[in-house]
Tab-separated table of C-alpha atoms in Angstrom:
chain	number	residue	atom	x	y	z
A	1316	MET	CA	0.026	0.063	0.146
A	1317	ILE	CA	0.979	3.557	-0.835
A	1318	ASP	CA	0.321	6.197	1.871
A	1319	PHE	CA	0.728	9.841	0.705
A	1320	LEU	CA	-1.190	13.114	0.184
A	1321	LEU	CA	-2.863	14.010	-2.719
A	1322	ASN	CA	-3.738	17.487	-3.043
A	1323	GLY	CA	-3.919	17.820	0.641
A	1324	GLN	CA	-6.029	14.671	1.253
A	1325	PRO	CA	-4.463	11.434	2.557
A	1326	ARG	CA	-4.642	8.479	0.043
A	1327	GLN	CA	-3.854	4.979	0.554
A	1328	CYS	CA	-3.502	2.950	-2.755
A	1329	ALA	CA	-2.374	-0.420	-3.709
A	1330	ALA	CA	-0.522	-0.721	-6.915
A	1331	SER	CA	1.595	-3.114	-8.924
A	1332	PRO	CA	5.706	-2.308	-8.484
A	1333	ASP	CA	5.622	-1.062	-11.987
A	1334	THR	CA	2.720	1.316	-11.542
A	1335	SER	CA	3.867	4.997	-12.681
A	1336	VAL	CA	2.377	8.114	-10.837
A	1337	LEU	CA	0.653	8.904	-14.007
A	1338	GLU	CA	-0.994	5.564	-14.347
A	1339	LEU	CA	-2.120	5.953	-10.307
A	1340	LEU	CA	-3.583	9.134	-11.087
A	1341	ARG	CA	-5.550	8.231	-14.376
A	1342	ASP	CA	-6.557	5.036	-13.675
A	1343	SER	CA	-6.971	4.529	-10.140
A	1344	LEU	CA	-7.885	7.931	-8.656
A	1345	GLY	CA	-9.658	9.397	-11.633
A	1346	GLN	CA	-7.392	12.634	-11.616
A	1347	THR	CA	-7.123	13.264	-15.412
A	1348	GLY	CA	-5.952	16.849	-15.333
A	1349	THR	CA	-2.324	15.241	-15.830
A	1350	LYS	CA	-1.776	14.343	-19.453
A	1351	GLU	CA	0.266	11.679	-21.131
A	1352	GLY	CA	2.191	13.101	-23.969
A	1353	CYS	CA	5.300	11.302	-24.843
A	1354	ALA	CA	5.672	8.553	-22.121
A	1355	THR	CA	9.375	9.102	-21.942
A	1356	GLY	CA	9.901	12.441	-19.853
A	1357	ASP	CA	10.562	14.642	-22.781
A	1358	CYS	CA	7.459	16.657	-23.119
A	1359	GLY	CA	6.509	17.480	-19.624
A	1360	ALA	CA	2.447	17.154	-20.241
A	1361	CYS	CA	2.426	15.222	-17.298
A	1362	THR	CA	4.599	17.131	-14.792
A	1363	VAL	CA	3.389	17.339	-11.344
A	1364	ALA	CA	4.982	18.495	-7.973
A	1365	ILE	CA	6.098	16.058	-5.038
A	1366	GLY	CA	6.704	17.500	-1.717
A	1367	GLU	CA	9.153	16.105	1.037
A	1368	THR	CA	8.918	17.425	4.580
A	1369	GLY	CA	12.579	18.768	5.467
A	1370	PRO	CA	14.541	18.656	8.806
A	1371	ASP	CA	12.585	21.979	9.862
A	1372	GLY	CA	9.117	20.705	9.288
A	1373	SER	CA	8.464	22.626	5.920
A	1374	VAL	CA	7.402	21.028	2.718
A	1375	HIS	CA	9.718	21.735	-0.486
A	1376	TYR	CA	8.264	20.764	-3.747
A	1377	HIS	CA	10.115	19.628	-6.896
A	1378	SER	CA	8.708	19.184	-10.381
A	1379	ALA	CA	8.640	15.697	-11.855
A	1380	ASN	CA	7.474	13.684	-14.860
A	1381	ALA	CA	4.705	11.521	-13.766
A	1382	CYS	CA	5.005	9.100	-16.551
A	1383	ILE	CA	8.312	7.858	-15.598
A	1384	THR	CA	8.100	8.371	-11.812
A	1385	PRO	CA	7.305	5.136	-9.709
A	1386	ALA	CA	4.145	5.453	-7.888
A	1387	HIS	CA	5.539	3.641	-4.701
A	1388	GLN	CA	8.062	6.733	-4.367
A	1389	LEU	CA	4.963	8.757	-3.183
A	1390	GLN	CA	5.147	6.862	0.161
A	1391	GLY	CA	5.304	9.327	2.941
A	1392	ARG	CA	5.069	12.279	0.580
A	1393	ALA	CA	2.938	14.763	-0.781
A	1394	LEU	CA	1.681	14.792	-4.445
A	1395	ILE	CA	0.225	18.221	-5.999
A	1396	THR	CA	-1.728	18.124	-9.380
A	1397	VAL	CA	-3.217	20.696	-11.368
A	1398	GLU	CA	-6.684	19.892	-9.870
A	1399	GLY	CA	-5.484	20.986	-6.511
A	1400	LEU	CA	-4.143	24.450	-7.265
A	1401	ALA	CA	-7.332	26.496	-7.286
A	1402	GLN	CA	-9.520	27.243	-3.909
A	1403	GLY	CA	-13.092	27.407	-5.505
A	1404	ASP	CA	-12.977	30.300	-8.071
A	1405	ALA	CA	-9.703	31.560	-6.867
A	1406	LEU	CA	-6.966	30.481	-9.212
A	1407	HIS	CA	-3.464	30.150	-7.991
A	1408	PRO	CA	-1.028	32.577	-9.443
A	1409	ALA	CA	0.166	30.177	-11.831
A	1410	GLN	CA	-3.196	29.612	-13.187
A	1411	ALA	CA	-4.216	33.130	-13.010
A	1412	ALA	CA	-1.219	34.288	-15.007
A	1413	MET	CA	-1.542	31.910	-17.583
A	1414	VAL	CA	-5.221	32.824	-18.361
A	1415	GLU	CA	-4.356	36.729	-18.382
A	1416	CYS	CA	-1.334	36.277	-20.478
A	1417	HIS	CA	-3.226	33.743	-22.881
A	1418	GLY	CA	-0.715	31.318	-22.290
A	1419	SER	CA	-3.003	28.320	-23.203
A	1420	GLN	CA	-3.686	27.426	-26.512
A	1421	CYS	CA	-4.892	23.939	-27.438
A	1422	GLY	CA	-4.612	23.027	-23.571
A	1423	PHE	CA	-3.187	19.772	-23.762
A	1424	CYS	CA	0.278	20.625	-22.449
A	1425	THR	CA	-1.032	23.507	-20.284
A	1426	PRO	CA	-1.661	21.458	-16.807
A	1427	GLY	CA	2.049	20.407	-16.985
A	1428	ILE	CA	3.141	24.077	-18.045
A	1429	VAL	CA	1.074	25.414	-14.862
A	1430	MET	CA	2.502	22.819	-12.687
A	1431	SER	CA	6.259	24.001	-13.754
A	1432	LEU	CA	5.033	27.485	-12.885
A	1433	PHE	CA	3.907	26.277	-9.610
A	1434	THR	CA	6.982	24.964	-8.520
A	1435	LEU	CA	8.895	28.076	-9.899
A	1436	HIS	CA	6.370	30.046	-7.875
A	1437	GLU	CA	7.001	27.985	-4.522
A	1438	GLU	CA	10.836	28.605	-4.886
A	1439	GLN	CA	10.163	32.275	-5.235
A	1440	GLN	CA	8.099	32.158	-2.182
A	1441	ARG	CA	10.825	30.192	-0.148
A	1442	ALA	CA	13.793	32.168	-1.802
A	1443	PRO	CA	13.053	35.298	-3.798
A	1444	ALA	CA	15.350	35.969	-6.511
A	1445	PRO	CA	15.429	37.672	-10.115
A	1446	LEU	CA	13.625	35.779	-12.612
A	1447	THR	CA	16.373	35.898	-15.001
A	1448	GLN	CA	16.228	34.320	-18.703
A	1449	GLN	CA	18.257	31.440	-17.431
A	1450	ARG	CA	16.083	30.512	-14.352
A	1451	LEU	CA	12.968	30.769	-16.612
A	1452	GLU	CA	14.549	28.496	-19.221
A	1453	ALA	CA	15.449	26.221	-16.273
A	1454	ALA	CA	12.253	25.890	-14.628
A	1455	LEU	CA	10.128	25.627	-18.245
A	1456	GLY	CA	12.786	23.610	-20.437
A	1457	GLY	CA	11.001	20.467	-19.694
A	1458	ASN	CA	7.584	21.584	-21.044
A	1459	LEU	CA	6.919	21.390	-24.932
A	1460	CYS	CA	4.283	23.482	-26.340
A	1461	ARG	CA	2.895	21.639	-29.430
A	1462	CYS	CA	1.317	25.119	-30.540
A	1463	THR	CA	4.607	27.125	-30.204
A	1464	GLY	CA	3.120	29.363	-27.442
A	1465	TYR	CA	6.191	30.262	-25.555
A	1466	ARG	CA	6.085	33.843	-25.469
A	1467	PRO	CA	2.969	34.190	-23.383
A	1468	ILE	CA	4.130	31.259	-21.355
A	1469	ARG	CA	7.220	33.425	-20.569
A	1470	ASP	CA	5.095	36.421	-19.814
A	1471	ALA	CA	2.850	34.384	-17.669
A	1472	ALA	CA	6.052	33.290	-15.653
A	1473	LEU	CA	7.080	36.843	-15.095
A	1474	SER	CA	3.652	38.019	-13.925
A	1475	MET	CA	2.895	35.466	-11.425
A	1476	GLY	CA	4.173	37.757	-8.623
A	1477	ASP	CA	1.568	40.338	-9.904
A	1478	HIS	CA	-1.562	38.200	-8.704
A	1479	PRO	CA	-2.852	37.774	-5.322
A	1480	GLU	CA	-1.625	35.035	-3.363
A	1481	LYS	CA	-3.903	32.106	-3.356
A	1482	ARG	CA	-1.966	29.199	-1.941
A	1483	PRO	CA	-3.887	26.418	-0.541
A	1484	MET	CA	-3.357	26.268	3.100
A	1485	TRP	CA	-2.698	22.393	2.938
A	1486	LEU	CA	0.227	23.102	0.896
A	1487	ASP	CA	2.216	23.480	3.988
A	1488	ALA	CA	0.812	20.111	5.547
A	1489	ALA	CA	3.564	17.965	6.391
A	1490	ALA	CA	3.363	14.736	4.597
A	1491	PRO	CA	2.574	11.331	6.123
A	1492	GLU	CA	5.448	9.779	7.942
A	1493	ALA	CA	7.572	7.866	5.511
A	1494	ARG	CA	7.525	4.256	5.853
A	1495	ALA	CA	10.050	2.013	4.502
A	1496	THR	CA	8.429	-1.021	2.916
A	1497	THR	CA	10.559	-4.364	3.225
A	1498	GLU	CA	7.763	-6.419	1.902
A	1499	ALA	CA	7.088	-7.480	-1.825
A	1500	PRO	CA	6.725	-6.188	-4.392
A	1501	PHE	CA	8.326	-2.619	-3.938
A	1502	VAL	CA	11.164	-2.572	-1.397
A	1503	GLN	CA	12.494	0.905	0.058
A	1504	PRO	CA	15.460	0.052	2.490
A	1505	GLU	CA	16.719	3.032	4.361
A	1506	SER	CA	20.193	1.800	5.172
A	1507	LEU	CA	23.024	0.148	3.128
A	1508	THR	CA	22.980	-2.819	5.182
A	1509	GLU	CA	19.105	-3.380	4.277
A	1510	LEU	CA	19.891	-2.593	0.546
A	1511	ILE	CA	22.694	-5.276	0.372
A	1512	ASP	CA	20.784	-7.605	2.270
A	1513	GLU	CA	17.686	-7.525	-0.255
A	1514	ARG	CA	20.178	-7.585	-3.325
A	1515	THR	CA	21.420	-10.752	-1.761
A	1516	ARG	CA	17.982	-12.375	-1.490
A	1517	HIS	CA	16.550	-11.073	-4.940
A	1518	PRO	CA	19.277	-10.383	-7.257
A	1519	GLU	CA	16.848	-10.297	-9.945
A	1520	ALA	CA	14.928	-7.689	-8.733
A	1521	PRO	CA	16.187	-4.295	-10.631
A	1522	ILE	CA	17.074	-1.251	-8.911
A	1523	VAL	CA	15.308	1.943	-9.261
A	1524	ALA	CA	16.398	5.421	-8.393
A	1525	GLY	CA	15.004	8.372	-10.433
A	1526	GLY	CA	13.386	5.837	-12.913
A	1527	THR	CA	14.451	8.223	-15.849
A	1528	ASP	CA	15.870	5.416	-17.799
A	1529	LEU	CA	14.693	2.287	-16.308
A	1530	TRP	CA	10.984	3.291	-16.596
A	1531	LEU	CA	11.367	3.544	-20.448
A	1532	GLU	CA	11.391	-0.096	-20.209
A	1533	VAL	CA	7.926	0.092	-18.934
A	1534	THR	CA	6.532	2.820	-21.222
A	1535	GLN	CA	8.344	1.961	-24.145
A	1536	ARG	CA	9.083	-1.848	-24.232
A	1537	LEU	CA	6.031	-2.551	-21.988
A	1538	GLU	CA	8.038	-4.768	-19.712
A	1539	ARG	CA	6.743	-5.784	-16.440
A	1540	PHE	CA	8.572	-5.955	-12.887
A	1541	ALA	CA	7.418	-8.253	-10.564
A	1542	ARG	CA	9.887	-6.632	-7.654
A	1543	LEU	CA	11.749	-3.408	-7.627
A	1544	VAL	CA	14.252	-2.456	-5.114
A	1545	ASP	CA	14.110	1.423	-4.320
A	1546	VAL	CA	17.462	3.203	-3.393
A	1547	THR	CA	16.311	6.932	-2.881
A	1548	ARG	CA	15.808	6.496	0.864
A	1549	VAL	CA	19.118	4.655	1.728
A	1550	ALA	CA	20.866	7.095	3.809
A	1551	GLU	CA	24.400	6.156	2.719
A	1552	LEU	CA	23.633	6.703	-0.892
A	1553	ASN	CA	22.296	10.071	-0.313
A	1554	ALA	CA	25.293	11.551	1.516
A	1555	ILE	CA	27.799	13.839	0.002
A	1556	GLU	CA	31.038	13.950	2.116
A	1557	GLU	CA	34.384	15.867	1.946
A	1558	THR	CA	37.174	13.462	1.577
A	1559	THR	CA	40.875	12.869	1.114
A	1560	LEU	CA	42.256	9.660	-0.884
A	1561	ASP	CA	45.204	7.787	-0.087
A	1562	ASP	CA	46.750	9.572	-2.991
A	1563	GLY	CA	46.248	12.941	-1.400
A	1564	ARG	CA	43.584	14.182	-3.767
A	1565	GLU	CA	40.790	15.952	-2.249
A	1566	GLY	CA	37.203	16.131	-3.089
A	1567	TRP	CA	33.830	14.619	-2.261
A	1568	TRP	CA	32.199	11.179	-2.148
A	1569	VAL	CA	29.078	11.793	-3.964
A	1570	GLY	CA	26.423	9.119	-2.788
A	1571	GLY	CA	24.936	7.068	-5.711
A	1572	ALA	CA	21.390	8.147	-5.245
A	1573	VAL	CA	22.281	11.786	-5.077
A	1574	THR	CA	20.051	13.748	-7.780
A	1575	TYR	CA	21.624	16.094	-10.302
A	1576	ALA	CA	19.527	18.978	-8.684
A	1577	ARG	CA	21.315	18.227	-5.428
A	1578	LEU	CA	24.611	18.092	-6.934
A	1579	GLU	CA	24.253	21.024	-9.136
A	1580	PRO	CA	25.204	23.733	-6.607
A	1581	LEU	CA	28.263	21.918	-5.795
A	1582	LEU	CA	29.291	21.848	-9.416
A	1583	GLU	CA	28.292	25.459	-10.080
A	1584	GLU	CA	30.896	26.265	-7.426
A	1585	TYR	CA	33.785	24.094	-8.371
A	1586	HIS	CA	33.213	22.548	-12.012
A	1587	GLU	CA	31.423	25.148	-13.866
A	1588	ALA	CA	31.804	23.236	-17.121
A	1589	PHE	CA	30.161	20.241	-15.410
A	1590	ALA	CA	27.370	22.105	-14.295
A	1591	HIS	CA	26.851	23.401	-17.281
A	1592	LEU	CA	26.256	20.206	-18.738
A	1593	LEU	CA	23.522	19.182	-16.466
A	1594	HIS	CA	21.458	21.922	-18.109
A	1595	ARG	CA	21.891	20.068	-21.373
A	1596	LEU	CA	21.506	16.606	-20.002
A	1597	GLY	CA	17.909	17.035	-18.979
A	1598	SER	CA	14.969	19.117	-17.930
A	1599	ALA	CA	14.287	20.470	-14.466
A	1600	GLN	CA	12.022	17.365	-13.906
A	1601	ILE	CA	14.799	14.956	-15.166
A	1602	ARG	CA	17.456	16.614	-12.730
A	1603	ASN	CA	15.150	16.451	-10.084
A	1604	ARG	CA	14.967	12.840	-10.230
A	1605	GLY	CA	17.835	11.464	-12.227
A	1606	THR	CA	21.158	10.392	-10.236
A	1607	LEU	CA	24.549	10.331	-10.861
A	1608	GLY	CA	25.024	6.628	-9.581
A	1609	GLY	CA	22.259	5.766	-12.149
A	1610	ASN	CA	24.044	7.473	-15.176
A	1611	ILE	CA	27.139	5.465	-14.440
A	1612	ALA	CA	25.559	2.058	-13.479
A	1613	ASN	CA	23.302	2.166	-16.589
A	1614	ALA	CA	26.767	1.812	-18.776
A	1615	SER	CA	25.408	3.597	-21.630
A	1616	PRO	CA	27.925	4.539	-24.180
A	1617	ILE	CA	26.036	7.952	-24.522
A	1618	GLY	CA	25.726	8.439	-20.920
A	1619	ASP	CA	26.780	12.318	-20.544
A	1620	THR	CA	28.325	12.344	-17.041
A	1621	PRO	CA	30.726	9.369	-17.335
A	1622	PRO	CA	32.883	11.076	-20.027
A	1623	VAL	CA	33.242	13.911	-17.555
A	1624	LEU	CA	34.094	11.899	-14.576
A	1625	LEU	CA	36.579	10.232	-16.613
A	1626	ALA	CA	38.574	13.093	-17.587
A	1627	LEU	CA	38.459	14.071	-13.807
A	1628	GLY	CA	40.199	10.771	-12.830
A	1629	SER	CA	37.159	9.836	-10.671
A	1630	ARG	CA	36.976	6.785	-8.811
A	1631	LEU	CA	34.015	4.625	-7.387
A	1632	TRP	CA	33.162	3.085	-4.041
A	1633	LEU	CA	31.245	0.036	-4.315
A	1634	ALA	CA	29.501	-2.124	-1.660
A	1635	GLY	CA	28.198	-5.670	-1.948
A	1636	PRO	CA	27.763	-9.009	0.232
A	1637	GLU	CA	31.355	-9.575	0.067
A	1638	GLY	CA	32.311	-6.121	1.479
A	1639	GLU	CA	33.453	-2.616	0.162
A	1640	ARG	CA	35.921	-1.786	-2.389
A	1641	GLU	CA	37.257	1.085	-4.451
A	1642	MET	CA	38.242	1.117	-8.153
A	1643	ALA	CA	39.053	3.644	-10.900
A	1644	LEU	CA	36.046	4.703	-13.006
A	1645	ALA	CA	38.185	3.796	-16.101
A	1646	ASP	CA	38.419	0.253	-14.980
A	1647	PHE	CA	34.306	0.208	-14.402
A	1648	PHE	CA	33.191	-0.256	-17.915
A	1649	LEU	CA	33.830	-3.461	-19.310
A	1650	ASP	CA	31.837	-3.704	-22.726
A	1651	TYR	CA	28.427	-2.666	-24.056
A	1652	LYS	CA	26.285	-2.176	-20.900
A	1653	GLN	CA	28.843	-4.491	-18.974
A	1654	THR	CA	30.444	-3.208	-15.814
A	1655	ALA	CA	32.594	-4.691	-13.251
A	1656	LEU	CA	29.822	-4.861	-10.521
A	1657	ARG	CA	29.851	-8.329	-9.021
A	1658	GLU	CA	26.680	-10.051	-7.920
A	1659	GLY	CA	24.703	-8.043	-5.309
A	1660	GLU	CA	27.133	-4.873	-5.651
A	1661	VAL	CA	25.941	-1.384	-5.730
A	1662	ILE	CA	27.587	1.963	-6.328
A	1663	ARG	CA	27.958	3.411	-2.941
A	1664	ALA	CA	29.489	6.746	-3.784
A	1665	ILE	CA	31.515	8.654	-6.842
A	1666	PHE	CA	34.631	10.444	-5.970
A	1667	LEU	CA	34.512	13.853	-7.292
A	1668	PRO	CA	37.691	15.560	-7.022
A	1669	ARG	CA	38.179	19.105	-6.163
A	1670	PRO	CA	39.624	20.914	-9.008
A	1671	GLU	CA	43.127	21.828	-8.905
A	1672	THR	CA	44.553	25.439	-9.488
A	1673	ASP	CA	46.406	24.653	-12.785
A	1674	ARG	CA	44.086	22.138	-14.133
A	1675	HIS	CA	41.550	22.926	-17.054
A	1676	LEU	CA	38.153	21.111	-17.998
A	1677	LYS	CA	36.364	21.756	-20.923
A	1678	VAL	CA	32.912	19.691	-21.692
A	1679	TRP	CA	31.373	20.074	-25.132
A	1680	LYS	CA	28.217	17.896	-26.086
A	1681	LEU	CA	26.828	17.381	-29.641
A	1682	SER	CA	23.222	16.417	-30.107
A	1683	LYS	CA	20.195	16.971	-32.494
A	1684	ARG	CA	18.412	19.316	-29.999
A	1685	ARG	CA	20.398	21.561	-27.966
A	1686	GLU	CA	18.771	21.052	-24.670
A	1687	ASP	CA	17.291	18.018	-23.072
A	1688	ASP	CA	18.651	15.492	-25.597
A	1689	ILE	CA	20.734	12.352	-25.819
A	1690	SER	CA	24.199	12.769	-26.967
A	1691	ALA	CA	25.607	11.832	-30.630
A	1692	VAL	CA	29.097	12.762	-29.359
A	1693	LEU	CA	30.357	14.296	-25.931
A	1694	GLY	CA	34.094	15.062	-25.312
A	1695	ALA	CA	35.368	15.781	-21.845
A	1696	PHE	CA	39.092	17.227	-22.013
A	1697	SER	CA	41.106	17.933	-19.046
A	1698	TRP	CA	44.702	19.026	-18.744
A	1699	ARG	CA	47.597	21.062	-17.231
A	1700	GLN	CA	50.123	23.419	-18.705
A	1701	GLU	CA	53.541	23.184	-17.244
A	1702	ASP	CA	56.288	25.422	-18.921
A	1703	GLY	CA	54.418	26.114	-22.216
A	1704	VAL	CA	53.400	22.260	-22.597
A	1705	LEU	CA	50.642	20.015	-21.983
A	1706	ARG	CA	50.692	17.635	-19.022
A	1707	ASP	CA	48.521	14.683	-17.641
A	1708	VAL	CA	46.129	15.067	-20.631
A	1709	ARG	CA	42.923	13.372	-20.346
A	1710	LEU	CA	40.516	12.996	-23.405
A	1711	ALA	CA	37.250	11.268	-22.708
A	1712	PHE	CA	34.471	10.788	-25.335
A	1713	GLY	CA	30.939	9.457	-25.234
A	1714	GLY	CA	29.155	7.980	-28.244
A	1715	MET	CA	32.477	6.984	-29.961
A	1716	ALA	CA	32.564	3.361	-28.559
A	1717	ALA	CA	30.726	0.608	-26.806
A	1718	THR	CA	31.494	2.348	-23.444
A	1719	PRO	CA	32.443	5.722	-22.473
A	1720	LYS	CA	36.076	5.715	-22.986
A	1721	ARG	CA	39.380	7.821	-22.859
A	1722	ALA	CA	41.410	8.382	-26.164
A	1723	SER	CA	44.724	6.848	-25.024
A	1724	ALA	CA	46.566	7.308	-28.335
A	1725	ALA	CA	45.378	10.849	-28.917
A	1726	GLU	CA	46.332	11.753	-25.216
A	1727	ALA	CA	49.915	10.599	-25.955
A	1728	ALA	CA	49.933	12.551	-28.992
A	1729	LEU	CA	49.384	15.662	-26.954
A	1730	GLU	CA	51.404	14.702	-23.815
A	1731	GLY	CA	54.361	16.962	-23.031
A	1732	GLN	CA	53.738	18.931	-26.376
A	1733	SER	CA	53.339	22.465	-27.033
A	1734	PRO	CA	49.728	23.304	-28.008
A	1735	PHE	CA	50.783	23.865	-31.985
A	1736	PRO	CA	48.878	22.957	-34.845
A	1737	ALA	CA	51.097	20.071	-35.599
A	1738	ALA	CA	50.571	18.325	-32.258
A	1739	PHE	CA	46.811	18.396	-32.411
A	1740	GLN	CA	46.974	17.445	-36.104
A	1741	ALA	CA	48.726	14.213	-34.725
A	1742	ALA	CA	46.119	13.812	-31.867
A	1743	ARG	CA	43.262	14.019	-34.436
A	1744	LEU	CA	45.029	11.328	-36.641
A	1745	ALA	CA	45.376	9.116	-33.379
A	1746	LEU	CA	41.603	9.165	-32.764
A	1747	ALA	CA	41.396	6.457	-35.463
A	1748	GLN	CA	43.485	4.161	-33.403
A	1749	ASP	CA	41.179	4.941	-30.459
A	1750	PHE	CA	37.850	4.542	-31.905
A	1751	GLN	CA	35.905	2.764	-34.578
A	1752	PRO	CA	32.463	4.276	-34.043
A	1753	MET	CA	29.117	2.898	-35.182
A	1754	SER	CA	26.410	4.510	-37.453
A	1755	ASP	CA	22.980	4.983	-35.833
A	1756	VAL	CA	20.059	7.258	-35.913
A	1757	ARG	CA	21.868	10.089	-33.943
A	1758	GLY	CA	24.920	10.136	-36.521
A	1759	SER	CA	27.071	8.119	-38.931
A	1760	ALA	CA	30.695	6.660	-38.043
A	1761	HIS	CA	31.923	9.133	-40.386
A	1762	TYR	CA	30.166	12.151	-38.533
A	1763	ARG	CA	31.169	11.132	-35.090
A	1764	GLN	CA	35.012	10.613	-36.269
A	1765	LEU	CA	34.984	13.994	-37.899
A	1766	SER	CA	33.210	15.634	-34.788
A	1767	ALA	CA	35.429	14.113	-32.238
A	1768	ALA	CA	38.339	15.200	-34.198
A	1769	ASN	CA	36.666	19.174	-34.444
A	1770	LEU	CA	36.221	19.118	-30.823
A	1771	LEU	CA	40.022	18.583	-30.500
A	1772	GLU	CA	40.566	21.336	-32.722
A	1773	ARG	CA	38.033	23.438	-30.404
A	1774	MET	CA	40.445	22.536	-27.417
A	1775	ARG	CA	43.333	24.221	-29.362
A	1776	LEU	CA	41.532	27.331	-30.265
A	1777	VAL	CA	40.548	27.598	-26.426
A	1778	LEU	CA	44.071	27.221	-25.399
A	1779	LEU	CA	45.140	29.630	-27.883
A	1780	ARG	CA	42.414	32.206	-26.711
A	1781	ASP	CA	43.343	31.673	-23.131
A	1782	ASN	CA	47.337	32.262	-24.073
A	1783	PRO	CA	47.472	34.985	-26.586
A	1784	MET	CA	51.164	34.926	-26.372
A	1785	GLN	CA	51.128	31.478	-27.874
A	1786	GLU	CA	49.592	32.806	-31.505
A	1787	ALA	CA	52.940	34.233	-32.570
A	1788	ASN	CA	54.863	31.029	-31.851
A	1789	THR	CA	51.956	29.082	-33.321
A	1790	ASP	CA	52.219	31.370	-36.780
A	1791	ARG	CA	55.924	30.769	-36.674
A	1792	GLU	CA	55.471	26.924	-36.129
A	1793	VAL	CA	53.131	26.879	-39.265
A	1794	MET	CA	55.551	28.745	-41.279
A	1795	LEU	CA	58.190	26.437	-40.340
A	1796	HIS	CA	55.961	23.599	-41.148
A	1797	ALA	CA	55.192	24.729	-44.537
A	1798	TYR	CA	58.888	25.508	-45.436
A	1799	ALA	CA	59.857	21.916	-44.439
A	1800	HIS	CA	57.331	20.601	-46.945
């Protein structure tokens, strides 16, 4: 049974383990305001708000795609849908602003847009800040309007504060006490020990965290799961702890169930290029649910975060029935969708290094759609410069092989070299030794090989831009190269 609040009212529902929040609302509870559009978490028509009670007793809401959110994760939480916002004829500011600005056209996507505006409004109530273009894009980037009505929707977002506050009083009501379930079919352990025990007893049961990838098996391939193990409440997997490794590197152990949204402030402060990638990885709804550990354990060759972590020299902290162990992330990916995880093991945490003062990181993603799309090619490049030459060069790519992978031959071509065109030409040619990419719907093998080479050229141009004095040396080197041939 799932105990939760629905628009302020206590509810108790029975559901199979593979039931989504959207199915629960529409099929079991008769709440049809939330629409199904894509069933993949892309369009935002099914956006709802999920509230959790914080340590201070207040309820904090985040937006989520109901189509790929497991219904059982509502246990002990509050769910808000578009039906719950108005008080009689008094509309919530998000609704009133959409009406006044003519933000609704056909209306199919409107409920999801309203719920994204609702969570933005709640954030403004809790921590007022200017509604910049960047904030608006972050809040509404996961909602597609099929009638192309973005300008009035943007106007509605900016004018919400002009409308009288009509927040239902029950929005501040504490959600029911969270009750971890240890019975079939949906298990929600609260400690690492409980999680390992469950994995030992039921190794066939898939692990679910944000569900942003696993739930596509349900919505797209019509898979059914008899049992699922939810890791979102495991305390150890939700921690972010500062640490110093045995090799002296400082950084943080980021728990495997930490969401992108929780990780974002840390990355914005220390790894700006990584933080920027998150905004291209997925919408606010996805970042609120997706986890760093899930993106790694999924072992997809086009996962966005593994190449960056490879370029940073990250490590993994694994835990299982035989104990705990560490390993380099570079040793984790064995083949397509195959990893070094032993039976019953989970990713407890990922080591995120603190940036070194002389180390640079650049991350570039190529995809058909700029935002909220899967990569065709992703390049993550990290290096130091010492006495005018490149040192400790790490070039990692996604979309170029069966696994996320470093380009060892290209790295060797640049290591110890001055950033002159000849060195980068050698590195681009070396990519043919590192990768033999495949062709698929996202790009041909030729496109991928050419794109990866062009990203290396972009790295060279960045080096030239950041070190203008190298330009004269570069021109001289080009001339000497021309005379030699």
